[in-house]
CSV table of C-alpha atoms in Angstrom, one decimal:
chain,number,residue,atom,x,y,z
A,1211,UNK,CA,16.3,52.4,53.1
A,1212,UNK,CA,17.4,55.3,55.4
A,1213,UNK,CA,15.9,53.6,58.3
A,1214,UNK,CA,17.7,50.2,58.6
A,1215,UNK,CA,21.1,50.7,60.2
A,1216,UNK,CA,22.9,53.5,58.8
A,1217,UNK,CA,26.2,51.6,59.7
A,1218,UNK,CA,26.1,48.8,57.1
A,1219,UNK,CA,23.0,50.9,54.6
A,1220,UNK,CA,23.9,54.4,54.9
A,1221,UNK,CA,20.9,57.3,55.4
A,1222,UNK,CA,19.6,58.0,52.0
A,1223,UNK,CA,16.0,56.5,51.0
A,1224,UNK,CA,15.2,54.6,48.6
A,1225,UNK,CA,14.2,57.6,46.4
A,1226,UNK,CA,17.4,59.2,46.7
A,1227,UNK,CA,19.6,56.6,46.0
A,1228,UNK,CA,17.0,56.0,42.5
A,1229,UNK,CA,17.4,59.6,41.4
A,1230,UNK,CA,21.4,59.4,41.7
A,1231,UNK,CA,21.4,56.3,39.9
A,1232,UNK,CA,18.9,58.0,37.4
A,1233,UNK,CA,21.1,61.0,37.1
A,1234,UNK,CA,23.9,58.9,36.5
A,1235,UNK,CA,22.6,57.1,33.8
A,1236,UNK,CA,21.0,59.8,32.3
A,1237,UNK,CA,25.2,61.4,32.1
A,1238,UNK,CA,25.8,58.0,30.4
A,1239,UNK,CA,23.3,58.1,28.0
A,1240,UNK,CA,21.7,54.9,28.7
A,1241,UNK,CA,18.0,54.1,29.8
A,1242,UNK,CA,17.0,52.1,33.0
A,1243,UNK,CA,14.7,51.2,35.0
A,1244,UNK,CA,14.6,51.5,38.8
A,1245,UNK,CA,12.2,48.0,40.4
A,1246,UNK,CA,12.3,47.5,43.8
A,1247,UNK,CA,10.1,44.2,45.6
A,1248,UNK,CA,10.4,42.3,48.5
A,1249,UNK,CA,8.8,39.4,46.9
A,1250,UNK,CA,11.0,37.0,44.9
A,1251,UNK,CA,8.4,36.0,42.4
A,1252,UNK,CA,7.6,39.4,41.4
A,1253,UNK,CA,11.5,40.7,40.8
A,1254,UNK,CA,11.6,37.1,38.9
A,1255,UNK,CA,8.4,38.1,37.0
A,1256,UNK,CA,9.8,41.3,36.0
A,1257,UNK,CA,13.4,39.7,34.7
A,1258,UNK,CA,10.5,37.3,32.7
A,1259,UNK,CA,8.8,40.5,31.3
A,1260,UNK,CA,12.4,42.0,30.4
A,1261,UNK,CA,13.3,38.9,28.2
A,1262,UNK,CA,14.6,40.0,24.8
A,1263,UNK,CA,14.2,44.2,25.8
A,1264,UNK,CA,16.8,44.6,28.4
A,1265,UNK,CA,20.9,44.7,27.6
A,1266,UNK,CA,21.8,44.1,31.5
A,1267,UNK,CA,20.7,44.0,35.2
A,1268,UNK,CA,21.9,46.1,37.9
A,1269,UNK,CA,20.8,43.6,40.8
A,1270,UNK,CA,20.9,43.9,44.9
A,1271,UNK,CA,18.5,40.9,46.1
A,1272,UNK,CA,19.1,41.7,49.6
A,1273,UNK,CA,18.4,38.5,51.7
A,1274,UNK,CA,17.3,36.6,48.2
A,1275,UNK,CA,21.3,36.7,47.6
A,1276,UNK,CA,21.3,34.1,50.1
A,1277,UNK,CA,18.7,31.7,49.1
A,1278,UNK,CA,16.6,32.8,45.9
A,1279,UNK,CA,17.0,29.9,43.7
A,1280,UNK,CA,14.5,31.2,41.5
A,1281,UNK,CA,15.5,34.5,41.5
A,1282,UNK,CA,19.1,33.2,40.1
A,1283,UNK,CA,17.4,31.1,37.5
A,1284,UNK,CA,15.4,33.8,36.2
A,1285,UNK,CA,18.9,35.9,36.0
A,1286,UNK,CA,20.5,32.9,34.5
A,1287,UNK,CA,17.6,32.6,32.0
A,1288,UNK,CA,17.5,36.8,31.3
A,1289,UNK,CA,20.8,36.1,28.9
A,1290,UNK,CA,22.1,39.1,29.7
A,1291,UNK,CA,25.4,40.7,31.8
A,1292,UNK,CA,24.8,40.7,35.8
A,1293,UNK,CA,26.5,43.2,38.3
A,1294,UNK,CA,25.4,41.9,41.6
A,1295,UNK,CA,25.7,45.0,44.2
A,1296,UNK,CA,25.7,45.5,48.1
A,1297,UNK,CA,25.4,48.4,50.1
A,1298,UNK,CA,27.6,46.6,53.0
A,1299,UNK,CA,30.6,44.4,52.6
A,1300,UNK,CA,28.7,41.3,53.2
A,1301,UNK,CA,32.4,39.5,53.1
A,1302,UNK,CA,33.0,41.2,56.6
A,1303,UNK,CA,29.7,40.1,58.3
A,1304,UNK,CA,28.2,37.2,59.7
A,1305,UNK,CA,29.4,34.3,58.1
A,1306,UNK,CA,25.8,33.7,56.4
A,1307,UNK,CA,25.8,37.1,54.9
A,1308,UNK,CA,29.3,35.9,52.7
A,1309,UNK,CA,28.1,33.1,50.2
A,1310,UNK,CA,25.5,34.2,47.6
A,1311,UNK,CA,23.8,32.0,45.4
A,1312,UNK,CA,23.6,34.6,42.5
A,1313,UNK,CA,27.4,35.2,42.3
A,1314,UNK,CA,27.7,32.4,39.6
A,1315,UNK,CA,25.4,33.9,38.0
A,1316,UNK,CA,27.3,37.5,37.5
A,1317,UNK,CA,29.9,39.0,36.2
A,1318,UNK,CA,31.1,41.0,39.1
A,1319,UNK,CA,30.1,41.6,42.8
A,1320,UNK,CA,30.7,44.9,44.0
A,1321,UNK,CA,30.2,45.1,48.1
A,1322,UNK,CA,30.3,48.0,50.8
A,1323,UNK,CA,30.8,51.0,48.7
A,1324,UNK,CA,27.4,52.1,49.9
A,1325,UNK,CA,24.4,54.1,47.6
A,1326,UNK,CA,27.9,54.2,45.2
A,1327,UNK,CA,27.8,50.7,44.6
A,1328,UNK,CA,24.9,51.0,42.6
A,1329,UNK,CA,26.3,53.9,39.8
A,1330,UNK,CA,29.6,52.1,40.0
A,1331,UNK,CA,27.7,48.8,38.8
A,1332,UNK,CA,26.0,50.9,36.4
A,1333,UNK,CA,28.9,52.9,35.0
A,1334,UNK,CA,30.7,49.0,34.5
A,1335,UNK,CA,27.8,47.6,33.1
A,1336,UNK,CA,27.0,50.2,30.5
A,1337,UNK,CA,30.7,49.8,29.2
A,1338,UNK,CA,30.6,46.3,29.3
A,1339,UNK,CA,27.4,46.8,27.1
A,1340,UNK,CA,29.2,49.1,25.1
A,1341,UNK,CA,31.9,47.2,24.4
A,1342,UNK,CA,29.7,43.9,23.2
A,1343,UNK,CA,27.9,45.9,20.8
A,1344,UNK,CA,30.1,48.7,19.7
Protein backbone atom coordinates (compact mmCIF):
# COMPACT_ATOMS: atom_id res chain seq x y z
CA UNK A 1 0.00 0.00 0.00
CA UNK A 2 1.01 3.53 -1.15
CA UNK A 3 3.47 2.08 -3.56
CA UNK A 4 1.37 -0.19 -5.95
CA UNK A 5 -0.40 1.94 -8.53
CA UNK A 6 -2.02 4.86 -7.04
CA UNK A 7 -4.63 4.67 -9.90
CA UNK A 8 -6.55 1.54 -8.94
CA UNK A 9 -4.96 1.65 -4.74
CA UNK A 10 -4.67 5.24 -3.94
CA UNK A 11 -1.38 6.73 -1.95
CA UNK A 12 -1.99 6.04 1.65
CA UNK A 13 0.08 3.10 3.45
CA UNK A 14 -1.09 0.50 5.00
CA UNK A 15 -0.79 2.36 8.43
CA UNK A 16 -2.84 5.09 7.35
CA UNK A 17 -5.56 3.52 5.95
CA UNK A 18 -5.48 1.21 9.70
CA UNK A 19 -5.54 4.32 11.86
CA UNK A 20 -8.69 5.79 9.79
CA UNK A 21 -10.39 2.63 10.01
CA UNK A 22 -9.32 2.58 13.87
CA UNK A 23 -10.62 6.09 14.29
CA UNK A 24 -13.68 5.17 12.78
CA UNK A 25 -14.51 2.41 14.78
CA UNK A 26 -13.38 3.93 17.76
CA UNK A 27 -16.58 6.97 16.73
CA UNK A 28 -18.69 3.78 16.52
CA UNK A 29 -18.01 2.32 19.55
CA UNK A 30 -16.97 -1.02 18.42
CA UNK A 31 -13.62 -2.95 18.82
CA UNK A 32 -11.52 -4.38 15.84
CA UNK A 33 -8.74 -5.66 14.89
CA UNK A 34 -6.53 -4.65 11.98
CA UNK A 35 -4.54 -8.34 10.41
CA UNK A 36 -2.95 -8.01 7.37
CA UNK A 37 -0.90 -11.45 5.58
CA UNK A 38 -0.01 -12.38 2.34
CA UNK A 39 -0.23 -15.87 3.20
CA UNK A 40 -3.65 -17.59 2.92
CA UNK A 41 -3.08 -20.09 5.71
CA UNK A 42 -2.27 -17.58 8.16
CA UNK A 43 -5.41 -15.02 7.53
CA UNK A 44 -7.33 -18.63 7.57
CA UNK A 45 -5.59 -19.39 10.87
CA UNK A 46 -6.50 -16.21 12.34
CA UNK A 47 -10.49 -16.56 11.20
CA UNK A 48 -9.74 -20.27 13.16
CA UNK A 49 -8.49 -18.40 16.26
CA UNK A 50 -11.51 -15.84 16.06
CA UNK A 51 -14.08 -18.68 16.22
CA UNK A 52 -16.77 -17.92 18.81
CA UNK A 53 -14.90 -14.17 19.80
CA UNK A 54 -15.60 -12.19 16.74
CA UNK A 55 -19.23 -10.67 15.67
CA UNK A 56 -18.07 -9.97 11.91
CA UNK A 57 -15.22 -9.71 9.32
CA UNK A 58 -14.14 -6.78 7.40
CA UNK A 59 -12.31 -8.75 4.61
CA UNK A 60 -10.03 -7.56 1.35
CA UNK A 61 -8.10 -10.90 0.20
CA UNK A 62 -6.61 -9.21 -2.57
CA UNK A 63 -5.61 -11.84 -5.19
CA UNK A 64 -7.06 -14.80 -2.67
CA UNK A 65 -10.58 -13.20 -3.89
CA UNK A 66 -9.84 -15.00 -6.91
CA UNK A 67 -8.76 -18.36 -5.94
CA UNK A 68 -8.55 -18.89 -2.00
CA UNK A 69 -10.79 -21.86 -1.50
CA UNK A 70 -9.64 -22.16 1.89
CA UNK A 71 -9.69 -18.85 2.69
CA UNK A 72 -13.64 -18.86 1.74
CA UNK A 73 -14.16 -21.95 3.82
CA UNK A 74 -12.61 -20.69 6.80
CA UNK A 75 -15.12 -17.40 6.25
CA UNK A 76 -17.87 -19.84 5.65
CA UNK A 77 -16.95 -21.71 8.75
CA UNK A 78 -16.30 -18.22 11.06
CA UNK A 79 -20.43 -18.09 11.27
CA UNK A 80 -20.41 -14.71 11.27
CA UNK A 81 -21.57 -11.53 8.70
CA UNK A 82 -18.92 -10.89 5.79
CA UNK A 83 -18.38 -7.41 4.01
CA UNK A 84 -15.97 -8.21 1.23
CA UNK A 85 -14.05 -4.87 0.23
CA UNK A 86 -11.85 -3.57 -2.72
CA UNK A 87 -9.91 -0.56 -3.07
CA UNK A 88 -10.50 -0.68 -7.13
CA UNK A 89 -13.68 -1.57 -8.89
CA UNK A 90 -12.49 -4.92 -9.86
CA UNK A 91 -15.90 -5.14 -12.03
CA UNK A 92 -14.11 -2.56 -14.46
CA UNK A 93 -10.79 -4.53 -14.80
CA UNK A 94 -9.51 -7.41 -16.50
CA UNK A 95 -11.98 -9.80 -16.88
CA UNK A 96 -10.14 -12.19 -14.15
CA UNK A 97 -10.15 -9.48 -11.57
CA UNK A 98 -14.46 -9.65 -11.75
CA UNK A 99 -15.46 -13.13 -10.29
CA UNK A 100 -14.53 -13.80 -6.62
CA UNK A 101 -14.86 -16.91 -5.02
CA UNK A 102 -15.67 -15.30 -1.57
CA UNK A 103 -18.68 -13.33 -2.83
CA UNK A 104 -21.02 -16.24 -1.84
CA UNK A 105 -19.72 -16.19 1.11
CA UNK A 106 -20.67 -12.32 2.02
CA UNK A 107 -23.13 -10.26 2.55
CA UNK A 108 -22.16 -7.37 0.48
CA UNK A 109 -19.15 -6.42 -1.84
CA UNK A 110 -18.32 -2.97 -1.78
CA UNK A 111 -15.59 -2.12 -4.84
CA UNK A 112 -13.59 1.14 -5.96
CA UNK A 113 -14.37 3.52 -3.26
CA UNK A 114 -10.73 3.44 -2.33
CA UNK A 115 -9.14 3.52 1.63
CA UNK A 116 -13.24 4.51 2.07
CA UNK A 117 -14.28 1.16 1.26
CA UNK A 118 -12.96 -0.16 4.30
CA UNK A 119 -14.97 2.42 7.04
CA UNK A 120 -17.92 2.11 4.72
CA UNK A 121 -17.82 -1.84 5.22
CA UNK A 122 -17.21 -1.22 8.79
CA UNK A 123 -19.84 1.42 9.40
CA UNK A 124 -22.49 -1.35 7.51
CA UNK A 125 -21.19 -4.08 9.38
CA UNK A 126 -21.39 -2.71 12.86
CA UNK A 127 -25.16 -1.89 12.12
CA UNK A 128 -25.89 -5.02 10.73
CA UNK A 129 -24.35 -6.30 14.13
CA UNK A 130 -26.35 -3.97 15.84
CA UNK A 131 -29.37 -4.77 14.49
CA UNK A 132 -28.95 -8.78 15.10
CA UNK A 133 -28.36 -8.26 18.61
CA UNK A 134 -30.07 -5.15 19.69
Amino acid sequence: MGRRDRHHYGVLTLDEINRRISERAHALGVDIECFQSNHEGALVDKLQEGAGSIDGVVINAGALTHYGLSLKDALTDAGVPVVEVHLSNIHAREEWRRHSVLADTALAQIAGLGWRGYTAALEALAGIIGDETG
